[in-house]
Short mmCIF file of C-alpha atoms in Angstrom, two decimals:
data_model
loop_
_atom_site.label_atom_id
_atom_site.label_comp_id
_atom_site.label_asym_id
_atom_site.label_seq_id
_atom_site.Cartn_x
_atom_site.Cartn_y
_atom_site.Cartn_z
CA MET G 9 155.57 84.73 163.28
CA LYS G 10 154.08 82.27 165.75
CA ARG G 11 155.30 78.69 165.83
CA LEU G 12 151.78 77.42 165.10
CA HIS G 13 151.69 79.42 161.85
CA ILE G 14 155.08 78.02 160.87
CA GLN G 15 153.93 74.47 161.62
CA LEU G 16 150.81 74.99 159.52
CA THR G 17 152.86 76.39 156.63
CA ALA G 18 155.28 73.47 156.79
CA VAL G 19 152.52 70.84 156.84
CA LEU G 20 150.38 72.46 154.14
CA SER G 21 153.27 73.17 151.77
CA GLY G 22 154.65 69.66 152.31
CA ILE G 23 151.27 68.11 151.47
CA ILE G 24 150.93 70.27 148.34
CA LEU G 25 154.44 69.36 147.17
CA ILE G 26 153.93 65.62 147.66
CA LEU G 27 150.45 65.75 146.09
CA SER G 28 151.65 67.69 143.05
CA SER G 29 154.49 65.21 142.50
CA ALA G 30 152.19 62.21 142.92
CA LEU G 31 149.49 63.63 140.65
CA ALA G 32 152.04 64.45 137.95
CA TYR G 33 153.35 60.84 138.07
CA LEU G 34 149.79 59.52 137.81
CA GLY G 35 149.06 61.86 134.90
CA ALA G 36 146.25 63.68 136.70
CA ILE G 37 147.98 67.06 136.27
CA THR G 38 150.54 68.18 133.72
CA TYR G 39 154.24 68.22 134.48
CA ALA G 40 154.23 72.02 134.00
CA ILE G 41 151.68 72.57 136.78
CA SER G 42 153.63 70.27 139.10
CA ALA G 43 156.83 72.17 138.30
CA LEU G 44 155.16 75.54 138.90
CA ALA G 45 153.78 74.34 142.24
CA ALA G 46 157.24 73.09 143.24
CA ILE G 47 158.96 76.38 142.32
CA ILE G 48 156.43 78.47 144.28
CA ILE G 49 155.83 76.19 147.29
CA PHE G 50 159.29 74.65 147.80
CA PRO G 51 160.87 77.85 149.28
CA ALA G 52 157.96 78.20 151.75
CA PHE G 53 158.33 74.53 152.73
CA ILE G 54 162.09 74.71 153.23
CA ILE G 55 161.98 78.01 155.14
CA SER G 56 159.20 76.82 157.46
CA ILE G 57 161.05 73.54 158.12
CA GLY G 58 164.20 75.54 158.86
CA LEU G 59 162.36 77.83 161.28
CA LEU G 60 160.79 74.83 163.01
CA LEU G 61 164.24 73.30 163.55
CA SER G 62 165.78 76.51 164.92
CA ALA G 63 166.53 76.60 168.62
CA SER G 64 164.34 79.63 169.20
CA LEU G 65 162.93 82.61 167.35
CA LYS G 66 163.78 85.91 168.99
CA ASP G 67 163.22 89.60 168.44
CA GLY G 68 165.91 91.24 166.34
CA ASP G 69 168.89 93.20 167.56
CA ILE G 70 171.05 95.89 165.98
CA PRO G 71 174.15 94.69 164.07
CA PHE G 72 177.47 96.48 163.73
CA MET G 73 176.66 99.66 161.81
CA GLY G 74 180.17 101.00 161.22
CA TYR G 75 182.38 103.41 163.10
CA MET K 28 159.47 66.97 141.86
CA ILE K 29 160.42 67.56 145.49
CA GLU K 30 162.63 64.45 145.40
CA TYR K 31 164.73 65.94 142.55
CA LEU K 32 165.03 69.28 144.31
CA LEU K 33 166.15 67.73 147.60
CA SER K 34 168.57 65.37 145.83
CA ALA K 35 170.15 68.25 143.88
CA MET K 36 170.45 70.25 147.10
CA ILE K 37 172.19 67.42 148.98
CA PHE K 38 174.44 66.52 146.04
CA GLY K 39 175.34 70.21 145.65
CA LEU K 40 176.31 70.41 149.31
CA LEU K 41 178.45 67.28 148.87
CA LEU K 42 180.13 69.02 145.92
CA HIS K 43 180.88 71.99 148.18
CA GLY K 44 182.39 69.57 150.70
CA LEU K 45 184.48 67.96 147.97
CA HIS K 46 185.56 71.46 146.90
CA ARG K 47 186.84 72.25 150.40
CA LYS K 48 188.52 68.84 150.66
CA VAL K 49 190.41 69.18 147.37
CA ILE K 50 191.51 72.74 148.16
CA ALA K 51 192.80 71.55 151.56
CA ARG K 52 194.68 68.58 150.07
CA VAL K 53 196.31 70.74 147.39
CA GLN K 54 197.40 73.15 150.13
CA GLY K 55 198.80 70.29 152.25
CA ARG K 56 196.03 70.25 154.88
CA PRO K 57 193.82 67.27 155.77
CA GLY K 58 190.65 69.29 155.22
CA PRO K 59 187.12 68.60 156.46
CA PRO K 60 185.19 65.45 155.53
CA ILE K 61 183.24 65.69 152.28
CA TRP K 62 179.87 65.72 154.08
CA GLN K 63 180.98 68.68 156.22
CA GLU K 64 178.86 71.17 154.27
CA ILE K 65 175.73 69.13 155.00
CA LEU K 66 176.60 69.13 158.72
CA HIS K 67 177.40 72.83 158.44
CA THR K 68 173.99 73.55 156.94
CA MET K 69 172.22 71.43 159.57
CA LYS K 70 174.15 73.25 162.30
CA PHE K 71 172.88 76.60 161.01
CA LEU K 72 169.31 75.31 160.83
CA PHE K 73 169.37 74.45 164.56
CA LYS K 74 170.72 77.84 165.65
CA GLU K 75 168.81 80.61 167.36
CA THR K 76 167.40 82.83 164.62
CA TRP K 77 166.01 86.33 164.31
CA ILE K 78 165.68 89.21 161.85
CA LEU K 79 167.86 92.23 162.52
CA LYS K 80 166.11 95.40 163.68
CA THR K 81 167.97 97.43 161.08
CA ALA K 82 167.02 95.07 158.25
CA SER K 83 164.42 95.51 155.58
CA GLN K 84 162.49 92.50 156.87
CA GLY K 85 160.72 91.52 153.66
CA LEU K 86 163.90 91.73 151.60
CA TYR K 87 165.99 90.02 154.27
CA VAL K 88 163.81 86.89 154.19
CA GLY K 89 162.61 87.30 150.60
CA VAL K 90 166.07 86.90 149.10
CA VAL K 91 166.40 83.51 150.81
CA ALA K 92 163.10 82.34 149.30
CA LEU K 93 164.08 83.82 145.93
CA ALA K 94 167.43 82.00 145.94
CA ILE K 95 165.71 78.66 146.58
CA ALA K 96 163.01 79.37 143.98
CA ILE K 97 165.30 80.43 141.13
CA TRP K 98 167.64 77.46 141.46
CA SER K 99 164.66 75.10 141.77
CA ALA K 100 163.32 76.61 138.54
CA ALA K 101 166.74 76.31 136.90
CA LEU K 102 166.96 72.62 137.81
CA ILE K 103 163.48 71.97 136.40
CA ILE K 104 164.41 73.78 133.15
CA LEU K 105 167.49 71.57 132.84
CA MET K 106 165.51 68.40 133.50
CA THR K 107 162.85 69.30 130.94
CA GLY K 108 165.32 70.40 128.23
CA GLY K 109 164.04 74.00 128.36
CA SER K 110 165.66 77.13 127.02
CA LEU K 111 169.23 78.12 127.80
CA LEU K 112 168.05 81.74 127.66
CA LEU K 113 165.69 81.09 130.58
CA LEU K 114 168.63 79.69 132.55
CA PHE K 115 170.55 82.84 131.66
CA ALA K 116 167.63 84.94 132.94
CA LEU K 117 167.53 83.01 136.22
CA TYR K 118 171.27 83.48 136.57
CA LEU K 119 170.71 87.23 136.26
CA ILE K 120 167.99 87.09 138.93
CA HIS K 121 170.62 85.50 141.17
CA LYS K 122 172.40 88.85 140.88
CA ILE K 123 169.33 90.45 142.48
CA VAL K 124 169.63 87.89 145.28
CA GLU K 125 173.23 88.98 145.85
CA HIS K 126 172.36 92.68 145.79
CA GLY K 127 169.29 92.18 147.98
CA THR K 128 171.17 90.07 150.49
CA GLY K 129 173.90 92.67 150.86
CA LEU K 130 171.61 95.68 151.02
CA SER K 131 168.86 94.22 153.23
CA SER K 132 170.69 94.07 156.56
CA GLY K 133 172.09 97.57 156.97
CA SER K 134 175.58 96.33 157.84
CA PRO K 135 178.47 98.05 155.99
CA TYR K 136 180.25 94.71 155.38
CA SER K 137 177.33 93.23 153.52
CA LYS K 138 176.71 96.54 151.71
CA PHE K 139 180.27 96.46 150.38
CA GLY K 140 179.63 92.89 149.26
CA ALA K 141 176.52 94.08 147.41
CA ILE K 142 178.46 96.90 145.75
CA ARG K 143 181.10 94.42 144.64
CA SER K 144 178.31 92.26 143.30
CA VAL K 145 177.29 95.19 141.08
CA ILE K 146 180.80 95.68 139.72
CA SER K 147 181.25 91.94 139.26
CA ALA K 148 178.34 92.02 136.81
CA ALA K 149 181.21 91.54 134.34
CA SER K 150 181.02 87.85 135.30
CA GLU K 151 177.74 87.67 133.33
CA LEU K 152 179.43 88.77 130.12
CA PRO K 153 181.22 85.44 129.46
CA LEU K 154 177.86 83.69 129.91
CA LEU K 155 176.29 85.89 127.24
CA ALA K 156 179.22 85.18 124.89
CA SER K 157 178.92 81.47 125.62
CA VAL K 158 175.18 81.40 124.84
CA ALA K 159 175.73 83.34 121.60
CA LEU K 160 178.46 80.96 120.42
CA ILE K 161 176.35 77.88 121.20
CA TYR K 162 173.54 79.37 119.10
CA LEU K 163 175.90 79.80 116.15
CA PHE K 164 176.55 76.05 116.16
CA THR K 165 173.15 74.60 117.08
CA GLU K 166 170.80 77.36 115.77
CA SER K 167 168.67 76.78 118.86
CA LEU K 168 168.93 77.57 122.52
CA MET K 169 166.62 74.80 123.69
CA ILE K 170 168.66 72.34 125.76
CA SER K 171 166.74 69.46 124.13
CA ASP K 172 167.78 70.75 120.66
CA ILE K 173 171.39 71.16 121.79
CA ALA K 174 171.31 67.54 123.02
CA ALA K 175 169.87 66.41 119.67
CA TYR K 176 172.63 68.32 117.83
CA GLN K 177 175.27 66.59 119.94
CA ALA K 178 173.72 63.18 119.30
CA VAL K 179 174.39 63.77 115.57
CA TYR K 180 177.61 65.83 115.52
CA GLY K 181 179.25 64.81 118.81
CA PRO K 182 180.02 66.88 121.93
CA LEU K 183 180.17 70.66 121.54
CA LEU K 184 183.19 70.82 123.84
CA ILE K 185 185.76 70.75 121.02
CA PRO K 186 184.13 72.88 118.28
CA ALA K 187 182.76 75.40 120.81
CA LEU K 188 185.77 75.32 123.13
CA PRO K 189 185.81 79.13 123.73
CA ALA K 190 182.17 78.92 124.84
CA ALA K 191 183.09 76.09 127.22
CA ILE K 192 185.96 78.17 128.62
CA ALA K 193 183.57 81.10 129.08
CA LEU K 194 181.02 79.00 130.95
CA TYR K 195 183.83 77.48 133.02
CA MET K 196 184.84 81.02 134.02
CA VAL K 197 181.24 81.84 134.90
CA ILE K 198 181.07 78.81 137.19
CA LEU K 199 184.48 79.70 138.64
CA SER K 200 183.23 83.21 139.42
CA LYS K 201 180.29 81.76 141.39
CA ILE K 202 182.19 79.15 143.36
CA HIS K 203 183.35 79.68 146.96
CA TYR K 204 187.04 80.52 147.56
CA GLY K 205 187.56 81.23 143.85
CA PRO K 206 189.77 83.90 142.28
CA PHE K 207 186.68 85.95 141.32
CA SER K 208 184.79 85.53 144.63
CA ILE K 209 185.26 89.19 145.51
CA ILE K 210 181.73 89.59 146.84
CA GLU K 211 182.44 87.29 149.80
CA ALA K 212 186.07 88.25 150.37
CA LYS K 213 187.39 87.83 153.90
CA GLU K 214 188.23 91.54 154.26
CA LEU K 215 184.43 92.01 154.28
CA VAL K 216 183.99 89.24 156.92
CA SER K 217 181.73 87.08 154.71
CA GLY K 218 180.80 89.82 152.24
CA TYR K 219 177.22 90.18 151.08
CA TRP K 220 175.83 87.44 153.38
CA THR K 221 177.70 88.45 156.55
CA GLU K 222 174.47 89.32 158.42
CA HIS K 223 172.47 86.29 157.28
CA PHE K 224 172.92 83.76 160.07
CA GLY K 225 171.11 80.83 161.65
CA VAL K 226 168.29 79.43 159.53
CA TRP K 227 168.78 82.09 156.83
CA ARG K 228 172.43 81.11 156.40
CA GLY K 229 171.63 77.40 156.40
CA LEU K 230 169.00 77.86 153.70
CA PHE K 231 171.35 80.01 151.64
CA ASN K 232 173.92 77.21 151.89
CA ALA K 233 171.33 74.74 150.64
CA ALA K 234 170.24 77.03 147.77
CA PHE K 235 173.84 77.65 146.74
CA GLY K 236 174.48 73.90 146.81
CA MET K 237 171.66 73.56 144.30
CA LYS K 238 173.16 76.43 142.29
CA THR K 239 176.53 74.67 142.06
CA PHE K 240 174.87 71.43 140.95
CA VAL K 241 172.75 73.23 138.33
CA LEU K 242 175.69 75.17 136.86
CA LEU K 243 177.91 72.08 136.63
CA TYR K 244 175.07 69.98 135.20
CA THR K 245 174.42 72.71 132.62
CA PHE K 246 178.06 72.54 131.56
CA VAL K 247 177.89 68.76 131.16
CA LEU K 248 174.56 68.82 129.28
CA VAL K 249 175.53 71.64 126.94
CA PHE K 250 179.11 70.67 126.12
CA ILE K 251 179.23 66.89 126.58
CA GLY K 252 175.59 66.00 125.92
CA PRO K 253 173.03 63.72 127.58
CA VAL K 254 175.28 60.83 128.67
CA GLY K 255 173.03 59.29 131.31
CA LEU K 256 172.79 60.12 135.00
CA PRO K 257 175.75 58.09 136.40
CA LEU K 258 178.24 59.40 133.84
CA SER K 259 176.83 62.93 134.19
CA LEU K 260 177.37 62.80 137.96
CA LEU K 261 180.92 61.51 137.44
CA LEU K 262 181.65 64.34 135.00
CA ILE K 263 180.16 66.87 137.42
CA ILE K 264 182.47 65.58 140.17
CA LEU K 265 185.51 65.75 137.86
CA LEU K 266 184.55 69.27 136.82
CA MET K 267 184.21 70.26 140.49
CA ILE K 268 187.66 68.83 141.28
CA SER K 269 189.20 70.80 138.40
CA LEU K 270 187.55 73.99 139.69
CA SER K 271 188.83 73.25 143.19
CA PHE K 272 192.38 72.91 141.83
CA VAL K 273 192.09 76.32 140.19
CA CYS K 274 190.74 77.83 143.42
CA ALA K 275 193.49 76.17 145.49
CA VAL K 276 196.38 77.54 143.46
CA THR K 277 194.94 80.96 142.59
CA PRO K 278 194.78 83.84 145.04
CA MET K 279 191.62 85.94 145.17
CA LEU K 280 192.00 88.76 142.69
CA SER K 281 191.39 92.39 143.52
CA PRO K 282 187.98 93.66 142.33
CA TYR K 283 189.67 95.63 139.50
CA ASP K 284 191.66 92.62 138.25
CA SER K 285 188.67 90.33 138.57
CA VAL K 286 186.49 92.57 136.38
CA SER K 287 189.34 93.20 133.92
CA ILE K 288 190.02 89.49 133.33
CA GLN K 289 186.34 88.66 132.87
CA THR K 290 185.85 91.56 130.45
CA ILE K 291 188.98 90.67 128.43
CA THR K 292 187.82 87.03 128.20
CA THR K 293 184.43 88.15 126.94
CA GLY K 294 186.12 90.45 124.42
CA LEU K 295 188.26 87.60 123.05
CA ILE K 296 185.23 85.33 122.75
CA ALA K 297 183.25 88.13 121.08
CA ILE K 298 186.03 88.44 118.46
CA TYR K 299 185.85 84.66 117.90
CA ILE K 300 182.03 84.84 117.56
CA ILE K 301 182.29 87.68 115.03
CA PHE K 302 184.92 85.71 113.10
CA LEU K 303 182.66 82.61 113.05
CA GLY K 304 179.51 84.59 112.23
CA VAL K 305 181.02 86.75 109.47
CA PHE K 306 183.88 84.82 107.90
CA ALA K 307 183.40 81.13 108.65
#
């Protein structure tokens, strides 16, 4: 996954999470919709933030597979 | 909503730090600072990260997302006074996270951890017994109804003590360094999550911090009642310290003993439930 895609995911999911919280507080959407958005979007937000922080993203290698 | 999720995550990581600190003090060591688990998680997030070539890539990453999602959902259910059965269902999905984590990488260490996760399904039995016993008292499994019951009749801790013991055992079986933590035993390196490193490990840490907070908060809400946030947090901390004491003085059991004790406990509680349901 390219860094640009990860950045886009992080920004978009962050905006959706903050918007859904704000709209629920203002009463524009129900608490249930805000909760559903949080449950679905929060993992994407956290994972993309984590990947953005990582030192570098590399191709995989082969782990210990047993003797 | 995001503010609650992040707060629960950070508080959960602090609880893990407290856990390590108490275990160390009981064992005569200075131990790490309480915020060590937060630093630990941050350290993992800044590491070089990749997905193993031998891994099932979707599952390898998917289990991390699933772990965060289910404990986010569990926290929201708690906050909204939802059903205890839904929490139970999410707890069972966590089992899929454990299996998936262990089986996704292709490493034999993590596979053994996943296999142990299957046999430690006995740790779900006390939870089932606990939920059944709570229903006998409150005639509802909605957390809001349980809270209303406790507002009238007082905390469930004393009348439903076996259920509290069962849930305590469930939490103990999910806590790090515990007597029932056979799925992450050191003879398997780190068990089911041996091959999840870097960002994946850091995010697992964060999700499991949330899990610890949710389980302890469930215990307080269900057996003590809604006592306000400051007192709830204090009770959660005290509960965590008591669990840490148990972990510090108890060696990790063998898989056979672990399953036996959990099954016997469930059996005893089942007898108590039948007695209450039929004779009382």
